[in-house]
Amino acid sequence: MLSEKTIKIIQSTVPVLEIHGTEITKRFYHLLFSSHPELLNIFNHANQSQGRQRTALANAIIAAAKHIDKLESILPVVKQIAHKHRSLGVQAEHYPIVGQNLLTAIKDVLGDGATEEILQAWGEAYGVIAGVFIEVEAEMYGQAQQQQGGWADYRAFRVEQKVKESGVITSFYLVPQDGGELASFEPGQYVSVKVEIPGEINTHIRQYSLSDAPGKPYYRISVKREDEGAGRPAGKVSVFLHDQVKAGDVLWLSAPAGEFTLDQQDSRPVVLISGGVGLTPLVSMLNTLAAAKTERQVTFIHAALNSDVHALRRQVEELSERSQNIHTYFCYEKPTAQDREQKAYDKEGYIDLPWLKQVVPTQDASFYFCGPVPFMRTVHGLLKAWGVPAADVHYEFFGPAGSLEGDADSSKEGNSKEGNSKEGNSKEDVSLQR
């Protein structure tokens, strides 16, 4: 445990960290990769180059400093991060390396402001926080390996089928190459996919949601191809999967992980709201509810640019047709002429509160949403304005964690856009950043 003196010193550094946090984490990553280039096999290079990773890490450090006197209050966040660390293969021996480079970065950026007393306090605090992560992750590694059909590290999977779902999204049906049993998972969880791309020095790891229900003889991931765009490089892994991986090829997967999961014990209505490729974990939840022949009222809302980029639509419609408890709605930002002719959508433009109240029977429900950050900010703002309790609101970022606070109206750009600011639908870390 930390002494009261150490806690006060750490908390006193919060204002400085709020000013210099991203500068410190930028320096940290430079030091880390210069001294340990092998860690580039774990970290997401695209998010490094775009600066999103250092911002997320800075926010995580500030949060830890603010709550250093009650670390138990951030345990849910620790578990979320630990799931991602376990899926990536982060090991206990990585933590001292990170700690050493973080303290050096603090000293380099703050100069004389980083006194020996402050550095010592942060060294002690980091040791305690790292210890919590190591303990939680060790338990997760054990569970992943010891569960029925489970495994440690990465396991070879054969691409049994490759299916184009829309103009930008393709599904990969994956089965164990060894013919062994397949571990179950919670709807909403993801796997890490590790690939070696010809011409690339390092391996690349991305995390993709499992887009079908558990209990199938395969895992399915549905990947959005990320081509080069304004201020955004092409997604190396998503382009590789789309262009070069074919049926019969082998991909290496971690065991399923993740905290964004459907509460199947809740008997109240459930509302699933997705934007673009953010539908993947929610389709898994929907398939699971349908397979269980749920008596819960289920509302599934998907926002997309138009039918050209709307993936898995027919599968979702079929579930709705087979169950009187499942109701589906589609919102298209810019419908095509054919969409208009066929009346292929329920709302044009963006999801707004009056329409949401029309299609969702009650606010006494569990709400799950996922998609591009602007879309998520909009949905979060609408639910907040409607008075939905925070405990009933569940979401997950595709990319380094950010903030959903903000004006829903001002977040309309991206409300239904297919794209988002990460590669494909890969998830990122917020601690030992990829």
Tab-separated table of C-alpha atoms in Angstrom:
chain	number	residue	atom	x	y	z
A	1	MET	CA	0.000	0.000	0.000
A	2	LEU	CA	1.084	3.554	-0.648
A	3	SER	CA	1.820	5.937	2.200
A	4	GLU	CA	-0.316	9.026	2.716
A	5	LYS	CA	2.683	11.155	1.759
A	6	THR	CA	3.122	9.341	-1.551
A	7	ILE	CA	-0.592	9.629	-2.334
A	8	LYS	CA	-0.539	13.399	-1.744
A	9	ILE	CA	2.538	13.823	-3.944
A	10	ILE	CA	0.936	11.878	-6.782
A	11	GLN	CA	-2.289	13.859	-6.531
A	12	SER	CA	-0.352	17.122	-6.501
A	13	THR	CA	1.032	16.278	-9.961
A	14	VAL	CA	-2.418	16.091	-11.609
A	15	PRO	CA	-2.492	19.744	-12.786
A	16	VAL	CA	0.953	19.357	-14.368
A	17	LEU	CA	-0.023	16.088	-16.017
A	18	GLU	CA	-3.147	17.685	-17.454
A	19	ILE	CA	-0.912	20.240	-19.174
A	20	HIS	CA	2.045	18.078	-20.202
A	21	GLY	CA	0.479	14.585	-20.302
A	22	THR	CA	0.557	14.019	-24.056
A	23	GLU	CA	4.064	15.463	-24.309
A	24	ILE	CA	5.192	12.973	-21.661
A	25	THR	CA	3.548	10.007	-23.378
A	26	LYS	CA	4.944	11.043	-26.764
A	27	ARG	CA	8.420	11.045	-25.233
A	28	PHE	CA	7.642	7.748	-23.489
A	29	TYR	CA	6.833	5.948	-26.717
A	30	HIS	CA	9.951	7.291	-28.418
A	31	LEU	CA	12.091	5.977	-25.560
A	32	LEU	CA	10.231	2.672	-25.358
A	33	PHE	CA	10.542	1.767	-29.029
A	34	SER	CA	14.124	3.020	-29.272
A	35	SER	CA	15.239	0.769	-26.420
A	36	HIS	CA	12.871	-2.144	-27.089
A	37	PRO	CA	11.950	-2.258	-30.791
A	38	GLU	CA	10.631	-5.796	-30.322
A	39	LEU	CA	7.552	-4.261	-28.667
A	40	LEU	CA	6.543	-2.935	-32.069
A	41	ASN	CA	5.313	-6.494	-32.634
A	42	ILE	CA	2.562	-5.770	-30.080
A	43	PHE	CA	1.723	-2.091	-30.456
A	44	ASN	CA	-0.546	-0.684	-33.174
A	45	HIS	CA	1.717	1.407	-35.428
A	46	ALA	CA	-1.141	3.311	-37.076
A	47	ASN	CA	-2.489	4.645	-33.808
A	48	GLN	CA	1.043	5.561	-32.791
A	49	SER	CA	1.565	7.618	-35.944
A	50	GLN	CA	-1.783	9.368	-35.545
A	51	GLY	CA	-1.088	10.304	-31.931
A	52	ARG	CA	-4.253	8.688	-30.597
A	53	GLN	CA	-2.380	6.231	-28.437
A	54	ARG	CA	-0.384	8.806	-26.518
A	55	THR	CA	-3.544	10.805	-25.788
A	56	ALA	CA	-5.290	7.704	-24.426
A	57	LEU	CA	-2.289	6.808	-22.275
A	58	ALA	CA	-2.046	10.372	-20.954
A	59	ASN	CA	-5.717	10.217	-19.950
A	60	ALA	CA	-5.144	6.873	-18.224
A	61	ILE	CA	-2.199	8.254	-16.251
A	62	ILE	CA	-4.188	11.307	-15.156
A	63	ALA	CA	-7.091	9.104	-14.067
A	64	ALA	CA	-4.745	6.891	-12.058
A	65	ALA	CA	-3.232	9.956	-10.361
A	66	LYS	CA	-6.647	11.349	-9.465
A	67	HIS	CA	-7.813	8.049	-7.964
A	68	ILE	CA	-4.541	6.866	-6.481
A	69	ASP	CA	-6.111	6.909	-2.989
A	70	LYS	CA	-8.931	4.576	-4.047
A	71	LEU	CA	-7.618	2.347	-6.800
A	72	GLU	CA	-10.471	-0.071	-6.183
A	73	SER	CA	-12.766	2.480	-7.845
A	74	ILE	CA	-10.998	2.008	-11.186
A	75	LEU	CA	-10.937	-1.797	-10.993
A	76	PRO	CA	-13.578	-2.124	-13.773
A	77	VAL	CA	-11.276	-0.136	-16.070
A	78	VAL	CA	-8.315	-2.249	-14.975
A	79	LYS	CA	-10.210	-5.398	-15.943
A	80	GLN	CA	-11.160	-3.943	-19.321
A	81	ILE	CA	-7.532	-3.079	-20.061
A	82	ALA	CA	-6.322	-6.409	-18.684
A	83	HIS	CA	-8.574	-8.276	-21.111
A	84	LYS	CA	-6.863	-6.465	-23.970
A	85	HIS	CA	-3.404	-7.059	-22.530
A	86	ARG	CA	-4.129	-10.762	-22.218
A	87	SER	CA	-5.408	-10.944	-25.786
A	88	LEU	CA	-2.273	-9.195	-27.035
A	89	GLY	CA	0.178	-11.294	-25.067
A	90	VAL	CA	1.426	-8.590	-22.686
A	91	GLN	CA	3.562	-10.295	-20.038
A	92	ALA	CA	4.645	-9.449	-16.497
A	93	GLU	CA	8.190	-8.745	-17.694
A	94	HIS	CA	6.939	-5.888	-19.860
A	95	TYR	CA	5.835	-3.812	-16.875
A	96	PRO	CA	9.283	-2.876	-15.493
A	97	ILE	CA	10.312	-1.805	-19.012
A	98	VAL	CA	7.282	0.446	-19.290
A	99	GLY	CA	7.799	1.847	-15.807
A	100	GLN	CA	11.436	2.721	-16.409
A	101	ASN	CA	10.701	4.523	-19.670
A	102	LEU	CA	7.689	6.326	-18.224
A	103	LEU	CA	9.720	7.769	-15.345
A	104	THR	CA	12.474	8.808	-17.742
A	105	ALA	CA	9.888	10.538	-19.945
A	106	ILE	CA	8.454	12.410	-16.957
A	107	LYS	CA	11.947	13.592	-16.032
A	108	ASP	CA	12.814	14.570	-19.613
A	109	VAL	CA	9.653	16.640	-20.113
A	110	LEU	CA	9.280	18.244	-16.700
A	111	GLY	CA	12.988	18.819	-16.124
A	112	ASP	CA	13.656	20.327	-12.697
A	113	GLY	CA	9.931	20.146	-11.973
A	114	ALA	CA	10.291	16.377	-11.675
A	115	THR	CA	12.065	16.296	-8.322
A	116	GLU	CA	13.533	13.144	-6.847
A	117	GLU	CA	10.615	13.089	-4.417
A	118	ILE	CA	8.079	13.160	-7.257
A	119	LEU	CA	9.926	10.522	-9.292
A	120	GLN	CA	10.212	8.270	-6.264
A	121	ALA	CA	6.495	8.665	-5.509
A	122	TRP	CA	5.566	7.855	-9.094
A	123	GLY	CA	7.912	4.877	-9.054
A	124	GLU	CA	6.143	3.522	-5.991
A	125	ALA	CA	2.703	4.239	-7.426
A	126	TYR	CA	3.530	2.601	-10.741
A	127	GLY	CA	4.774	-0.482	-8.909
A	128	VAL	CA	1.453	-0.829	-7.085
A	129	ILE	CA	-0.625	-0.263	-10.231
A	130	ALA	CA	1.532	-2.667	-12.264
A	131	GLY	CA	1.157	-5.260	-9.523
A	132	VAL	CA	-2.625	-5.079	-9.804
A	133	PHE	CA	-2.478	-5.534	-13.582
A	134	ILE	CA	-0.034	-8.429	-13.367
A	135	GLU	CA	-2.215	-10.238	-10.826
A	136	VAL	CA	-5.454	-9.732	-12.776
A	137	GLU	CA	-3.846	-10.695	-16.085
A	138	ALA	CA	-2.234	-13.825	-14.632
A	139	GLU	CA	-5.694	-15.005	-13.596
A	140	MET	CA	-7.050	-14.222	-17.069
A	141	TYR	CA	-4.258	-16.121	-18.787
A	142	GLY	CA	-5.052	-19.124	-16.602
A	143	GLN	CA	-8.767	-18.942	-17.376
A	144	ALA	CA	-8.168	-18.614	-21.124
A	145	GLN	CA	-5.931	-21.675	-21.191
A	146	GLN	CA	-7.863	-23.888	-18.771
A	147	GLN	CA	-11.382	-23.341	-20.103
A	148	GLN	CA	-12.888	-26.074	-22.255
A	149	GLY	CA	-11.428	-25.678	-25.725
A	150	GLY	CA	-9.130	-22.913	-24.485
A	151	TRP	CA	-5.502	-22.208	-25.277
A	152	ALA	CA	-2.571	-20.019	-24.328
A	153	ASP	CA	-0.887	-17.424	-26.546
A	154	TYR	CA	-1.982	-17.750	-30.209
A	155	ARG	CA	-3.618	-20.676	-32.000
A	156	ALA	CA	-3.712	-21.428	-35.724
A	157	PHE	CA	-7.114	-21.091	-37.401
A	158	ARG	CA	-7.967	-21.967	-40.979
A	159	VAL	CA	-10.136	-19.623	-43.014
A	160	GLU	CA	-13.005	-21.946	-43.875
A	161	GLN	CA	-15.011	-19.329	-45.735
A	162	LYS	CA	-14.636	-15.712	-46.812
A	163	VAL	CA	-17.902	-13.831	-47.443
A	164	LYS	CA	-18.300	-10.305	-48.785
A	165	GLU	CA	-21.003	-8.671	-46.673
A	166	SER	CA	-21.039	-5.187	-48.222
A	167	GLY	CA	-18.925	-2.884	-50.333
A	168	VAL	CA	-16.482	-2.476	-47.446
A	169	ILE	CA	-17.022	-5.352	-44.988
A	170	THR	CA	-16.013	-8.997	-45.387
A	171	SER	CA	-16.613	-11.877	-42.961
A	172	PHE	CA	-14.058	-14.602	-42.247
A	173	TYR	CA	-15.262	-17.935	-40.875
A	174	LEU	CA	-12.424	-19.464	-38.844
A	175	VAL	CA	-11.966	-23.018	-37.555
A	176	PRO	CA	-9.095	-24.471	-35.486
A	177	GLN	CA	-6.405	-25.902	-37.751
A	178	ASP	CA	-5.726	-28.656	-35.196
A	179	GLY	CA	-9.332	-29.838	-35.414
A	180	GLY	CA	-9.698	-29.396	-31.682
A	181	GLU	CA	-12.536	-28.012	-29.615
A	182	LEU	CA	-13.473	-24.349	-29.845
A	183	ALA	CA	-13.662	-22.268	-26.663
A	184	SER	CA	-16.968	-20.551	-26.019
A	185	PHE	CA	-17.221	-16.798	-25.529
A	186	GLU	CA	-19.575	-14.099	-24.309
A	187	PRO	CA	-21.508	-12.226	-27.015
A	188	GLY	CA	-19.695	-8.934	-27.523
A	189	GLN	CA	-16.182	-10.299	-26.999
A	190	TYR	CA	-13.318	-10.150	-29.493
A	191	VAL	CA	-10.200	-12.022	-30.568
A	192	SER	CA	-6.768	-10.722	-31.461
A	193	VAL	CA	-5.569	-11.621	-34.958
A	194	LYS	CA	-1.802	-11.725	-35.483
A	195	VAL	CA	-0.494	-11.525	-39.038
A	196	GLU	CA	2.829	-11.316	-40.811
A	197	ILE	CA	2.492	-9.083	-43.850
A	198	PRO	CA	5.013	-9.536	-46.685
A	199	GLY	CA	7.472	-6.655	-46.711
A	200	GLU	CA	6.742	-5.653	-43.103
A	201	ILE	CA	9.469	-6.007	-40.474
A	202	ASN	CA	7.127	-6.469	-37.530
A	203	THR	CA	4.117	-8.652	-36.953
A	204	HIS	CA	0.798	-6.825	-36.656
A	205	ILE	CA	-1.963	-7.541	-34.150
A	206	ARG	CA	-5.517	-6.269	-34.402
A	207	GLN	CA	-8.567	-7.082	-32.328
A	208	TYR	CA	-11.848	-7.912	-34.050
A	209	SER	CA	-15.251	-8.543	-32.522
A	210	LEU	CA	-16.750	-11.986	-32.940
A	211	SER	CA	-19.825	-11.263	-35.031
A	212	ASP	CA	-21.825	-14.464	-34.572
A	213	ALA	CA	-23.291	-16.184	-31.530
A	214	PRO	CA	-21.244	-18.596	-29.412
A	215	GLY	CA	-21.863	-22.302	-29.786
A	216	LYS	CA	-21.130	-22.437	-33.521
A	217	PRO	CA	-18.381	-24.704	-34.963
A	218	TYR	CA	-16.494	-21.596	-36.077
A	219	TYR	CA	-15.548	-18.071	-35.056
A	220	ARG	CA	-16.652	-15.289	-37.359
A	221	ILE	CA	-15.052	-11.873	-37.642
A	222	SER	CA	-16.439	-9.206	-39.984
A	223	VAL	CA	-13.743	-6.764	-41.012
A	224	LYS	CA	-14.118	-3.341	-42.574
A	225	ARG	CA	-11.522	-2.505	-45.183
A	226	GLU	CA	-9.833	0.784	-44.288
A	227	ASP	CA	-8.454	2.466	-47.387
A	228	GLU	CA	-6.370	5.600	-47.268
A	229	GLY	CA	-8.430	8.693	-46.536
A	230	ALA	CA	-8.086	12.318	-45.537
A	231	GLY	CA	-5.359	12.382	-42.912
A	232	ARG	CA	-5.632	8.622	-42.424
A	233	PRO	CA	-3.313	5.923	-43.763
A	234	ALA	CA	-4.701	2.694	-45.170
A	235	GLY	CA	-5.269	-0.029	-42.598
A	236	LYS	CA	-2.442	-2.497	-43.107
A	237	VAL	CA	-4.165	-5.455	-41.517
A	238	SER	CA	-7.655	-4.842	-42.892
A	239	VAL	CA	-6.331	-4.371	-46.436
A	240	PHE	CA	-4.168	-7.482	-46.061
A	241	LEU	CA	-7.158	-9.541	-44.891
A	242	HIS	CA	-9.365	-8.282	-47.716
A	243	ASP	CA	-6.829	-8.492	-50.529
A	244	GLN	CA	-4.507	-11.363	-49.686
A	245	VAL	CA	-6.148	-13.781	-47.252
A	246	LYS	CA	-8.303	-16.434	-48.888
A	247	ALA	CA	-10.155	-19.596	-47.922
A	248	GLY	CA	-7.699	-22.240	-46.765
A	249	ASP	CA	-5.173	-19.737	-45.389
A	250	VAL	CA	-4.156	-19.711	-41.725
A	251	LEU	CA	-4.586	-16.880	-39.223
A	252	TRP	CA	-3.315	-16.846	-35.637
A	253	LEU	CA	-5.884	-15.971	-32.961
A	254	SER	CA	-5.847	-15.314	-29.242
A	255	ALA	CA	-8.608	-16.751	-27.061
A	256	PRO	CA	-11.730	-14.535	-26.841
A	257	ALA	CA	-11.589	-11.597	-24.442
A	258	GLY	CA	-13.451	-8.431	-23.521
A	259	GLU	CA	-15.742	-6.828	-20.950
A	260	PHE	CA	-18.367	-5.420	-23.343
A	261	THR	CA	-20.747	-8.343	-23.075
A	262	LEU	CA	-24.465	-8.957	-23.044
A	263	ASP	CA	-26.022	-9.430	-19.619
A	264	GLN	CA	-28.091	-12.519	-20.262
A	265	GLN	CA	-29.524	-12.572	-16.725
A	266	ASP	CA	-31.352	-9.274	-17.250
A	267	SER	CA	-34.992	-9.900	-18.188
A	268	ARG	CA	-35.793	-6.323	-19.191
A	269	PRO	CA	-35.998	-5.075	-22.787
A	270	VAL	CA	-32.662	-4.688	-24.565
A	271	VAL	CA	-31.770	-2.039	-27.137
A	272	LEU	CA	-28.819	-2.573	-29.501
A	273	ILE	CA	-27.675	0.530	-31.415
A	274	SER	CA	-24.837	0.367	-33.929
A	275	GLY	CA	-23.153	2.607	-36.452
A	276	GLY	CA	-21.112	1.334	-39.409
A	277	VAL	CA	-18.890	-1.610	-38.573
A	278	GLY	CA	-19.796	-1.132	-34.912
A	279	LEU	CA	-22.606	-3.601	-35.565
A	280	THR	CA	-20.278	-6.596	-35.201
A	281	PRO	CA	-20.467	-7.150	-31.405
A	282	LEU	CA	-24.151	-6.185	-31.398
A	283	VAL	CA	-25.009	-8.717	-34.116
A	284	SER	CA	-23.339	-11.332	-31.915
A	285	MET	CA	-25.603	-10.242	-29.061
A	286	LEU	CA	-28.666	-10.271	-31.345
A	287	ASN	CA	-27.857	-13.757	-32.664
A	288	THR	CA	-27.420	-14.986	-29.097
A	289	LEU	CA	-30.776	-13.593	-27.991
A	290	ALA	CA	-32.474	-15.106	-31.039
A	291	ALA	CA	-30.856	-18.521	-30.502
A	292	ALA	CA	-32.072	-18.517	-26.893
A	293	LYS	CA	-35.612	-17.718	-28.127
A	294	THR	CA	-35.630	-14.834	-25.723
A	295	GLU	CA	-38.842	-13.462	-24.297
A	296	ARG	CA	-37.188	-10.084	-23.841
A	297	GLN	CA	-38.250	-7.296	-26.168
A	298	VAL	CA	-35.264	-6.621	-28.419
A	299	THR	CA	-34.831	-3.455	-30.482
A	300	PHE	CA	-31.973	-3.463	-32.988
A	301	ILE	CA	-31.101	-0.125	-34.618
A	302	HIS	CA	-28.366	0.191	-37.217
A	303	ALA	CA	-27.125	3.397	-38.822
A	304	ALA	CA	-25.180	3.338	-42.072
A	305	LEU	CA	-24.452	5.596	-45.017
A	306	ASN	CA	-26.717	3.503	-47.272
A	307	SER	CA	-27.338	-0.078	-48.391
A	308	ASP	CA	-24.034	-0.235	-50.308
A	309	VAL	CA	-22.098	-0.358	-47.026
A	310	HIS	CA	-24.740	-1.996	-44.836
A	311	ALA	CA	-23.361	-5.385	-43.815
A	312	LEU	CA	-25.240	-8.392	-42.415
A	313	ARG	CA	-28.587	-6.761	-43.144
A	314	ARG	CA	-30.356	-9.868	-44.425
A	315	GLN	CA	-29.207	-11.930	-41.437
A	316	VAL	CA	-30.620	-9.343	-39.052
A	317	GLU	CA	-33.910	-9.146	-40.967
A	318	GLU	CA	-34.317	-12.913	-40.888
A	319	LEU	CA	-33.954	-12.940	-37.104
A	320	SER	CA	-36.645	-10.298	-36.842
A	321	GLU	CA	-38.940	-12.230	-39.186
A	322	ARG	CA	-38.622	-15.384	-37.072
A	323	SER	CA	-39.311	-13.739	-33.717
A	324	GLN	CA	-42.111	-11.436	-32.662
A	325	ASN	CA	-39.874	-10.139	-29.874
A	326	ILE	CA	-37.152	-8.770	-32.171
A	327	HIS	CA	-37.718	-5.443	-33.920
A	328	THR	CA	-35.173	-3.977	-36.343
A	329	TYR	CA	-34.782	-0.449	-37.691
A	330	PHE	CA	-32.315	1.047	-40.163
A	331	CYS	CA	-31.226	4.663	-40.432
A	332	TYR	CA	-29.479	5.742	-43.647
A	333	GLU	CA	-27.618	9.012	-43.784
A	334	LYS	CA	-27.525	9.242	-47.590
A	335	PRO	CA	-29.846	6.657	-49.164
A	336	THR	CA	-29.249	5.655	-52.764
A	337	ALA	CA	-31.980	6.056	-55.380
A	338	GLN	CA	-32.619	2.328	-55.100
A	339	ASP	CA	-32.884	2.597	-51.312
A	340	ARG	CA	-35.558	5.237	-51.726
A	341	GLU	CA	-37.430	3.227	-54.338
A	342	GLN	CA	-37.398	0.073	-52.231
A	343	LYS	CA	-38.037	1.928	-48.957
A	344	ALA	CA	-35.031	0.136	-47.577
A	345	TYR	CA	-34.709	2.226	-44.437
A	346	ASP	CA	-36.847	3.515	-41.580
A	347	LYS	CA	-35.242	6.919	-41.129
A	348	GLU	CA	-33.185	9.181	-43.341
A	349	GLY	CA	-30.429	11.327	-41.887
A	350	TYR	CA	-29.403	10.832	-38.287
A	351	ILE	CA	-30.759	9.147	-35.211
A	352	ASP	CA	-32.481	11.736	-33.029
A	353	LEU	CA	-34.360	11.604	-29.746
A	354	PRO	CA	-37.940	11.981	-31.052
A	355	TRP	CA	-37.413	9.063	-33.460
A	356	LEU	CA	-35.612	7.004	-30.819
A	357	LYS	CA	-38.581	7.413	-28.486
A	358	GLN	CA	-40.894	6.266	-31.278
A	359	VAL	CA	-39.078	2.982	-31.963
A	360	VAL	CA	-37.893	2.105	-28.457
A	361	PRO	CA	-40.898	1.136	-26.314
A	362	THR	CA	-39.408	2.136	-22.951
A	363	GLN	CA	-36.366	3.767	-21.405
A	364	ASP	CA	-36.442	1.091	-18.695
A	365	ALA	CA	-34.138	-1.139	-20.712
A	366	SER	CA	-30.510	-2.105	-21.147
A	367	PHE	CA	-28.866	-0.083	-23.920
A	368	TYR	CA	-25.780	-1.287	-25.796
A	369	PHE	CA	-24.112	0.752	-28.524
A	370	CYS	CA	-20.955	0.759	-30.589
A	371	GLY	CA	-19.616	2.578	-33.645
A	372	PRO	CA	-17.485	5.558	-34.669
A	373	VAL	CA	-16.762	7.944	-31.796
A	374	PRO	CA	-18.934	10.824	-33.152
A	375	PHE	CA	-21.810	8.362	-33.527
A	376	MET	CA	-21.286	7.108	-29.982
A	377	ARG	CA	-21.209	10.641	-28.627
A	378	THR	CA	-24.540	11.288	-30.307
A	379	VAL	CA	-26.173	8.140	-28.924
A	380	HIS	CA	-24.705	8.739	-25.480
A	381	GLY	CA	-26.050	12.292	-25.502
A	382	LEU	CA	-29.507	11.180	-26.617
A	383	LEU	CA	-29.766	8.540	-23.883
A	384	LYS	CA	-28.573	11.023	-21.299
A	385	ALA	CA	-31.116	13.595	-22.477
A	386	TRP	CA	-33.828	10.923	-22.279
A	387	GLY	CA	-32.881	10.243	-18.672
A	388	VAL	CA	-31.622	6.693	-19.128
A	389	PRO	CA	-29.624	5.785	-15.982
A	390	ALA	CA	-25.879	5.454	-16.514
A	391	ALA	CA	-26.010	1.900	-15.129
A	392	ASP	CA	-28.194	0.880	-18.084
A	393	VAL	CA	-25.848	2.330	-20.720
A	394	HIS	CA	-23.132	0.036	-22.085
A	395	TYR	CA	-20.668	0.817	-24.862
A	396	GLU	CA	-17.245	0.020	-26.222
A	397	PHE	CA	-14.739	2.074	-28.155
A	398	PHE	CA	-13.242	0.798	-31.391
A	399	GLY	CA	-9.878	2.429	-30.899
A	400	PRO	CA	-8.142	4.062	-27.935
A	401	ALA	CA	-10.679	5.021	-25.303
A	402	GLY	CA	-11.959	8.561	-25.480
A	403	SER	CA	-14.695	10.693	-23.989
A	404	LEU	CA	-18.359	10.549	-24.940
A	405	GLU	CA	-19.243	13.743	-23.135
A	406	GLY	CA	-20.428	16.500	-25.427
A	407	ASP	CA	-23.396	17.950	-27.215
A	408	ALA	CA	-25.307	15.298	-29.113
A	409	ASP	CA	-26.363	17.775	-31.763
A	410	SER	CA	-22.812	18.907	-32.361
A	411	SER	CA	-21.731	15.317	-32.890
A	412	LYS	CA	-23.922	14.605	-35.891
A	413	GLU	CA	-21.073	14.194	-38.264
A	414	GLY	CA	-20.409	10.484	-38.213
A	415	ASN	CA	-23.807	9.723	-36.650
A	416	SER	CA	-24.328	7.039	-39.245
A	417	LYS	CA	-21.056	6.990	-41.119
A	418	GLU	CA	-19.585	3.654	-42.014
A	419	GLY	CA	-16.026	4.690	-41.337
A	420	ASN	CA	-14.327	5.395	-38.068
A	421	SER	CA	-10.958	6.570	-36.892
A	422	LYS	CA	-9.336	3.207	-36.392
A	423	GLU	CA	-8.248	0.359	-38.584
A	424	GLY	CA	-11.151	-1.867	-39.540
A	425	ASN	CA	-12.984	-2.661	-36.322
A	426	SER	CA	-9.865	-3.385	-34.327
A	427	LYS	CA	-9.882	-2.414	-30.677
A	428	GLU	CA	-7.068	-0.718	-28.855
A	429	ASP	CA	-5.530	-0.573	-25.439
A	430	VAL	CA	-5.420	2.305	-22.974
A	431	SER	CA	-2.571	1.305	-20.689
A	432	LEU	CA	0.465	-0.460	-22.172
A	433	GLN	CA	-0.655	1.149	-25.393
A	434	ARG	CA	-0.230	-0.790	-28.624
